[in-house]
GROMACS .gro file of C-alpha atoms in nm:
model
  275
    1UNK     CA    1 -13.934   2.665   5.282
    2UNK     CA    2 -13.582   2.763   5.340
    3UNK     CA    3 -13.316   2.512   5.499
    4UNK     CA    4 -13.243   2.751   5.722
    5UNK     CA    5 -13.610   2.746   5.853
    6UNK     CA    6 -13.628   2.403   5.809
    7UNK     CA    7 -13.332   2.372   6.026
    8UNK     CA    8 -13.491   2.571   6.336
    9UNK     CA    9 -13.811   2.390   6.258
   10UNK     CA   10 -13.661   2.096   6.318
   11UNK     CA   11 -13.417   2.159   6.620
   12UNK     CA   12 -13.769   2.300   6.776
   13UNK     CA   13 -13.929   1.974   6.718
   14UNK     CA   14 -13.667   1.800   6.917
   15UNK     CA   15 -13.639   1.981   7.152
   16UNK     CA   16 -13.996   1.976   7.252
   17UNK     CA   17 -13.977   1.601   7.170
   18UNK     CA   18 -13.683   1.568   7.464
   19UNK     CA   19 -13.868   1.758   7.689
   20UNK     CA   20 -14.184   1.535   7.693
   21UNK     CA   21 -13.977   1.285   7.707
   22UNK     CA   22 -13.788   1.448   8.025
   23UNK     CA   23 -14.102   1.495   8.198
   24UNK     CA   24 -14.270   1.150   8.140
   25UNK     CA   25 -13.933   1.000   8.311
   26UNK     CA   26 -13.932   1.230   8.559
   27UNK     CA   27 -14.321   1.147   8.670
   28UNK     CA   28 -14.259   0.753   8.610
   29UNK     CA   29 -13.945   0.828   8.854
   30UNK     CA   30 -14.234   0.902   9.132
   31UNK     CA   31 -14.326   0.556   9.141
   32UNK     CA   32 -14.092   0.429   9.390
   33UNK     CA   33 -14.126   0.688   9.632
   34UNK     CA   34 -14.323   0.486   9.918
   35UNK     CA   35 -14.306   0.126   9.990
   36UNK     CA   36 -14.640   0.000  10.198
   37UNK     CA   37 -14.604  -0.303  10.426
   38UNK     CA   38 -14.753  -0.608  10.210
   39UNK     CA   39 -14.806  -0.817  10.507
   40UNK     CA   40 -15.053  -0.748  10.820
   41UNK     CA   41 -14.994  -0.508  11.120
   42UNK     CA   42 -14.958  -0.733  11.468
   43UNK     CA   43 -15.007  -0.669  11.821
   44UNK     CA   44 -14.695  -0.572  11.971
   45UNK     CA   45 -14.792  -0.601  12.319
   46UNK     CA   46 -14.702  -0.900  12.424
   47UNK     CA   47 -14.330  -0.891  12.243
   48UNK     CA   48 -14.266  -0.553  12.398
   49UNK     CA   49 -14.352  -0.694  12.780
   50UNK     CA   50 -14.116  -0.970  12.740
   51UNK     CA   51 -13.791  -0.882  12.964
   52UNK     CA   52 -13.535  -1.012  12.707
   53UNK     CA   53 -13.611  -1.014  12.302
   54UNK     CA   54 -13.494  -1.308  12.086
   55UNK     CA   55 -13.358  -1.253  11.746
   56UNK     CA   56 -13.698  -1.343  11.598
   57UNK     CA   57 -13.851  -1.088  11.824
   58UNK     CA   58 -13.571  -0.828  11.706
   59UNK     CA   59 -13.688  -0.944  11.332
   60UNK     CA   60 -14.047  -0.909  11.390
   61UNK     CA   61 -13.995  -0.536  11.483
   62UNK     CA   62 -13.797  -0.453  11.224
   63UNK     CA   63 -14.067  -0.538  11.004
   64UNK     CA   64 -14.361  -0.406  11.228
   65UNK     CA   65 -14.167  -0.081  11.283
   66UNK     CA   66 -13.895   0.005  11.069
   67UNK     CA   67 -13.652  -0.015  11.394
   68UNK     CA   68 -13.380  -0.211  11.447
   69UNK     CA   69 -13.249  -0.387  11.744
   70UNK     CA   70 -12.994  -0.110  11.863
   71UNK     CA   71 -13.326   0.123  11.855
   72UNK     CA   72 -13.576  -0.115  12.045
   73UNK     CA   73 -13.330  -0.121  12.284
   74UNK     CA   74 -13.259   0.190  12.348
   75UNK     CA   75 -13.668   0.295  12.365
   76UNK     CA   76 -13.707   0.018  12.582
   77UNK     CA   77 -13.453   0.105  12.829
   78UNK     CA   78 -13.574   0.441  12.889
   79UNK     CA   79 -13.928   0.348  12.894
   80UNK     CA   80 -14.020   0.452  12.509
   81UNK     CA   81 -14.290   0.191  12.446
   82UNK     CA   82 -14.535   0.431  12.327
   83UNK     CA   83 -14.248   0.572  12.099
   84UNK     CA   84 -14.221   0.217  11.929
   85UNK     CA   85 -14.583   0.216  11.868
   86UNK     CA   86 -14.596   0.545  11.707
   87UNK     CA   87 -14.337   0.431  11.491
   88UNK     CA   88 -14.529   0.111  11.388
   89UNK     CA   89 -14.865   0.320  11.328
   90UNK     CA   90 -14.586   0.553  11.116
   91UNK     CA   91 -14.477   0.210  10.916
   92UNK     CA   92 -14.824   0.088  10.857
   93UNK     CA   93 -14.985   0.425  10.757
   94UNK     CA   94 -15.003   0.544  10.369
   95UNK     CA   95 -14.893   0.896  10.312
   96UNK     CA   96 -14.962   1.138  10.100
   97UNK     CA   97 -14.694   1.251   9.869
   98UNK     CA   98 -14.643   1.541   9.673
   99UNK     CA   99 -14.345   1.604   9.419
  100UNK     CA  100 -14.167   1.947   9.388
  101UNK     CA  101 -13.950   2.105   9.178
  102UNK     CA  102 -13.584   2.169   9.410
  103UNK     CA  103 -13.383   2.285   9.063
  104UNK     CA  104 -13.488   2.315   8.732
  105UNK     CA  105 -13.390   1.972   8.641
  106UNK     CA  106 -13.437   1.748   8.951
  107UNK     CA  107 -13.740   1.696   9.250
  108UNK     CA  108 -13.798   1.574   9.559
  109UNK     CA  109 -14.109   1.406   9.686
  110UNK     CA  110 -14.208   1.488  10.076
  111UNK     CA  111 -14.529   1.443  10.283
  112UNK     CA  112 -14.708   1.569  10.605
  113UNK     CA  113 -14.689   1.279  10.755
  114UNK     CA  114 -14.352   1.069  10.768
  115UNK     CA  115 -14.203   0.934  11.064
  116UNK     CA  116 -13.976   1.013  11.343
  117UNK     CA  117 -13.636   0.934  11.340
  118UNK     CA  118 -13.501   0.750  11.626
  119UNK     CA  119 -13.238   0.713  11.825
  120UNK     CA  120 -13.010   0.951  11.654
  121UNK     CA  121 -12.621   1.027  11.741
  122UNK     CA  122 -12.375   1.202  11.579
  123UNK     CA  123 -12.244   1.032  11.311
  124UNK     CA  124 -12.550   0.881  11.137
  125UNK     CA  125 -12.562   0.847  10.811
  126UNK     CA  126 -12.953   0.964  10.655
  127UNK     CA  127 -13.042   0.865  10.285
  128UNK     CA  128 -13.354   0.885  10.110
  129UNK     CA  129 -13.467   0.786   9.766
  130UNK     CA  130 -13.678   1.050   9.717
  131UNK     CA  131 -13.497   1.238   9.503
  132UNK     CA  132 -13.435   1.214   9.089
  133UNK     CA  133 -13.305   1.390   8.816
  134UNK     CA  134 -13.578   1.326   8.485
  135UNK     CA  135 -13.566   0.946   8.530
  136UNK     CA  136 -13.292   0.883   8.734
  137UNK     CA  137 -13.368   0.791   9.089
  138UNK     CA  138 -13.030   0.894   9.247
  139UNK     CA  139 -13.123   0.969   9.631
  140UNK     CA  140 -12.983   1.251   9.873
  141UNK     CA  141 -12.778   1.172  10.174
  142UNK     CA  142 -12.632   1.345  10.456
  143UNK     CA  143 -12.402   1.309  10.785
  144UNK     CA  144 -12.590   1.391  11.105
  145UNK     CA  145 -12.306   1.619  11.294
  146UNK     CA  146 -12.523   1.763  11.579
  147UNK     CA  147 -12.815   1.442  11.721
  148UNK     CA  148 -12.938   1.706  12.049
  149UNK     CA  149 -12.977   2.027  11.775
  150UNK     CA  150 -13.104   1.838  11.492
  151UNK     CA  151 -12.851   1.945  11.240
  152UNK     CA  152 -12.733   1.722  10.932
  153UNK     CA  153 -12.425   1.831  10.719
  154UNK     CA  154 -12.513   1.812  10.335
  155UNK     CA  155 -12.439   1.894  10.022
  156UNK     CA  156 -12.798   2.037   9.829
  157UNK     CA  157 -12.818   2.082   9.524
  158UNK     CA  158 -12.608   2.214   9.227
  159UNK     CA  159 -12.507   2.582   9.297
  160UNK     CA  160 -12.522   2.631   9.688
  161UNK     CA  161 -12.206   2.509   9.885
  162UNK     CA  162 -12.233   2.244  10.172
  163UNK     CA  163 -12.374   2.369  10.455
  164UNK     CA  164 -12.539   2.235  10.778
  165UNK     CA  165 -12.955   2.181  10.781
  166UNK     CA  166 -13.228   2.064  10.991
  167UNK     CA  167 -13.324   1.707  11.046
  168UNK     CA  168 -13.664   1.818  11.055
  169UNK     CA  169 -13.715   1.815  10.638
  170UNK     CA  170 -13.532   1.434  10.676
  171UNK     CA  171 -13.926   1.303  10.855
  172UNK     CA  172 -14.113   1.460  10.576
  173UNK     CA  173 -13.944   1.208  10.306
  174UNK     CA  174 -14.170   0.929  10.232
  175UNK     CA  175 -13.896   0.673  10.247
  176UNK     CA  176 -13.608   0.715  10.470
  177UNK     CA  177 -13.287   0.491  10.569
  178UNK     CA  178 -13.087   0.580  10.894
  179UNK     CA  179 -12.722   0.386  10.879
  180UNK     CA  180 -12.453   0.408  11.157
  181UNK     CA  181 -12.092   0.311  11.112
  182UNK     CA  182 -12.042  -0.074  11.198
  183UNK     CA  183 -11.817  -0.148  11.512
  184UNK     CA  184 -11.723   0.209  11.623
  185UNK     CA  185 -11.783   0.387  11.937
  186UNK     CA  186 -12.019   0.672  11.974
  187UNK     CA  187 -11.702   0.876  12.028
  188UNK     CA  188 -11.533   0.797  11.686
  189UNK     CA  189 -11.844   0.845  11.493
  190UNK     CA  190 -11.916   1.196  11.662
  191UNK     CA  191 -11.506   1.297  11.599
  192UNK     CA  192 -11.583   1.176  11.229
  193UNK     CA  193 -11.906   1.440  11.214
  194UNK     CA  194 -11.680   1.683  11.380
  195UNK     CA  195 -11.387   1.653  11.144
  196UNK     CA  196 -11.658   1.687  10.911
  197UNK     CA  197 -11.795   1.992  10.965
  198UNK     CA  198 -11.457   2.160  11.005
  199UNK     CA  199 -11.332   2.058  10.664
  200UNK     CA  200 -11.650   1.963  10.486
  201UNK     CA  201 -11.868   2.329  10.500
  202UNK     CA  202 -11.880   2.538  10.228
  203UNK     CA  203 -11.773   2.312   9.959
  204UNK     CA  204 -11.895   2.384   9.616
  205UNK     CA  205 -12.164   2.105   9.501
  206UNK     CA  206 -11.968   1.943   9.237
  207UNK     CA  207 -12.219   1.651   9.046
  208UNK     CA  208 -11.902   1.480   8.895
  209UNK     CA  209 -11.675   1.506   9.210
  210UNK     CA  210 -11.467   1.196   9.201
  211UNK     CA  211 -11.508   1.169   8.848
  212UNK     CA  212 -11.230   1.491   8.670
  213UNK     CA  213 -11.046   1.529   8.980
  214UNK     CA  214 -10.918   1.268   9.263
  215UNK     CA  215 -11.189   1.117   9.465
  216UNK     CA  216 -11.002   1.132   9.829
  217UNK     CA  217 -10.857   1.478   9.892
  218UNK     CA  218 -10.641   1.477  10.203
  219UNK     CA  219 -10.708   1.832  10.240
  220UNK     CA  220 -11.052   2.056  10.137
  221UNK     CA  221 -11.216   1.907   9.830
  222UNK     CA  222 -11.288   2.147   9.581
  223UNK     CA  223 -11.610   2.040   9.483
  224UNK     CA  224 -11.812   1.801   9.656
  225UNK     CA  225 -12.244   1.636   9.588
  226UNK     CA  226 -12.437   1.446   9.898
  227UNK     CA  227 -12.311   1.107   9.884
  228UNK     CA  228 -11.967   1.212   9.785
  229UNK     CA  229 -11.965   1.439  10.131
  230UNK     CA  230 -12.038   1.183  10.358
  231UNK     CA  231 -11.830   0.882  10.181
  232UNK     CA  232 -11.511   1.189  10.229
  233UNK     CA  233 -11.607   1.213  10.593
  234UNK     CA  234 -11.561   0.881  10.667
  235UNK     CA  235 -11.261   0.757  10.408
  236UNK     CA  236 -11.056   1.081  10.601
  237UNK     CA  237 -11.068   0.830  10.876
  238UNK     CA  238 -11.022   0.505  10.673
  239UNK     CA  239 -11.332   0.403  10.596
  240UNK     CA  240 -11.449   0.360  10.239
  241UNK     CA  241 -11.796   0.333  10.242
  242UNK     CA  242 -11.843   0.310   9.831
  243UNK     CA  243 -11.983  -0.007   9.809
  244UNK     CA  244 -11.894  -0.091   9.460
  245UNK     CA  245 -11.555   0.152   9.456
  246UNK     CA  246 -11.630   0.308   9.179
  247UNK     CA  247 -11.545   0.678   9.044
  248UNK     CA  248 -11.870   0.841   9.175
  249UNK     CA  249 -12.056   0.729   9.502
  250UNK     CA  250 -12.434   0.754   9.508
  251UNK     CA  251 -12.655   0.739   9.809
  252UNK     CA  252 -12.737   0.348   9.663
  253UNK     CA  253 -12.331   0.300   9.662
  254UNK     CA  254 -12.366   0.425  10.009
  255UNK     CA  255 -12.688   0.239  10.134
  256UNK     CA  256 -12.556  -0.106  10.007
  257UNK     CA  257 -12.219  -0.098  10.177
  258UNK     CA  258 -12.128  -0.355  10.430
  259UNK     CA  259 -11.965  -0.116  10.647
  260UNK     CA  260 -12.302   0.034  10.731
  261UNK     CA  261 -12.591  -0.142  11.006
  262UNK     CA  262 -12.895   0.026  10.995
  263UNK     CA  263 -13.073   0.131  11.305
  264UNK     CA  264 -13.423   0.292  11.118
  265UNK     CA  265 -13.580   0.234  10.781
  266UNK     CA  266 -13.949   0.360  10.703
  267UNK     CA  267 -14.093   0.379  10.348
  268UNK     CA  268 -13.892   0.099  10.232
  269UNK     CA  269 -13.922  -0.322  10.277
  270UNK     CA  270 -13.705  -0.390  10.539
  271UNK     CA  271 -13.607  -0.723  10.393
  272UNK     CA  272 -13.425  -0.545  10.107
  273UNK     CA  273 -13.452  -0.206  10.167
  274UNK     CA  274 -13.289  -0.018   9.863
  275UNK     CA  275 -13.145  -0.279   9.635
   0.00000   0.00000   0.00000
């Protein structure tokens, strides 16, 4: 046999070789998709009649329903009971999850039945796990900008600029963490999403944005990926929410940082939720 055949031979072997290889990681990726509840659903009744909640009460929803105190209260107030029960059926229920393809080297797993996120304003900060790149669960994130239209601000996926979507695909995702800025005012976080949207819209997805070029631009970014776009929003108004400060911010970075209370979790343990 020639060299040069055994060359081309060879170079085909491999990359077969790293393509199996590729798709086993990117199927044992699918494991963490969904995180059941490993401890028994209660009766809610008798918490949600009492007129005021103790922090153990607070705790025990959180882990019957995925909702934290700021949402109880506000379904409560305005007579939502039912809602929080839907929610806890949500919590408690198993879906069924199917993983597909979104470019050709990275998925996203969705499923019919998810849950419906609460409470929203603008502001909120929505990240999911459910979505890797052949082994590497990295996440997607997004800045809600309009709570009464449904509409998120995000940066996709490599090739399509930022551009505003519909909260509707963010209750398909079979894990799902809702964040809102600790210690601000509705009215800051909704001129943060506003700011947002007027400088943050139609940036090129950039995966290594932070990484060859300055991570903070004081003006229009020239490149920008998910967690990136919403860690800009907020450090244009001081706020660094990179919870390890390094060059590149992930939806994890994002999801771990003090700075952040969550108001809704589902598909994850509430005790640790995405550590």
């Amino acid at each position: 046999m020639r060299p040069g055949g055994r060359k081309w031979r060879a170079a085909a072997f491999t990359a077969a070789a790293v393509f199996c290889a590729l798709q086993l990681w990117a199927a044992a990726a699918e494991s963490g998709a969904h995180w059941s509840p490993d401890y028994d659903k209660l009766d809610l009744t008798t918490i949600l009649a009492e007129e005021q909640l103790s922090s153990a009460d607070y705790q025990t929803l959180l882990l019957q329903t995925g909702l934290s105190a700021y949402a109880i209260d506000t379904l409560r107030a305005t007579g939502q009971i039912a809602t929080i029960l839907q929610a806890q059926t949500d919590f408690f229920t198993a879906p069924t999850i199917a993983c597909t393809p979104n470019t050709p080297i990275s998925a996203e797993e969705h499923t019919s039945h998810g849950t419906h996120l609460i409470a929203l304003e603008d502001g909120d900060i929505l990240i999911t796990p459910c979505s890797h790149t052949y082994g590497w669960r990295n996440g997607h994130a997004a800045l809600v900008v309009d709570a009464v239209q449904g509409l998120t601000l995000e940066s996709v996926v490599l090739g399509q600029d930022s551009c505003l979507q519909g909260i509707g695909k963010w209750e398909t995702y079979p894990a799902v963490l809702v964040f809102r800025l600790r210690g601000a005012s509705a009215g800051q976080r909704a001129q943060i999403a506003s700011t947002a949207c007027e400088r943050l819209c139609g940036v090129p997805y950039g995966l290594t944005a932070g990484l060859l070029s300055g991570k903070h631009c004081e003006d229009i970014p020239s490149s920008t990926h998910c967690a990136h776009l919403v860690w800009e929003a907020y450090r244009a108004f001081g706020h660094d929410l990179d919870s390890n400060g390094g060059r590149i911010v992930t939806p994890h970075d994002l999801a771990n940082s003090p700075l952040l209370e969550l108001k809704q979790v589902y598909g994850l343990d509430p005790r640790t939720l995405w550590p």
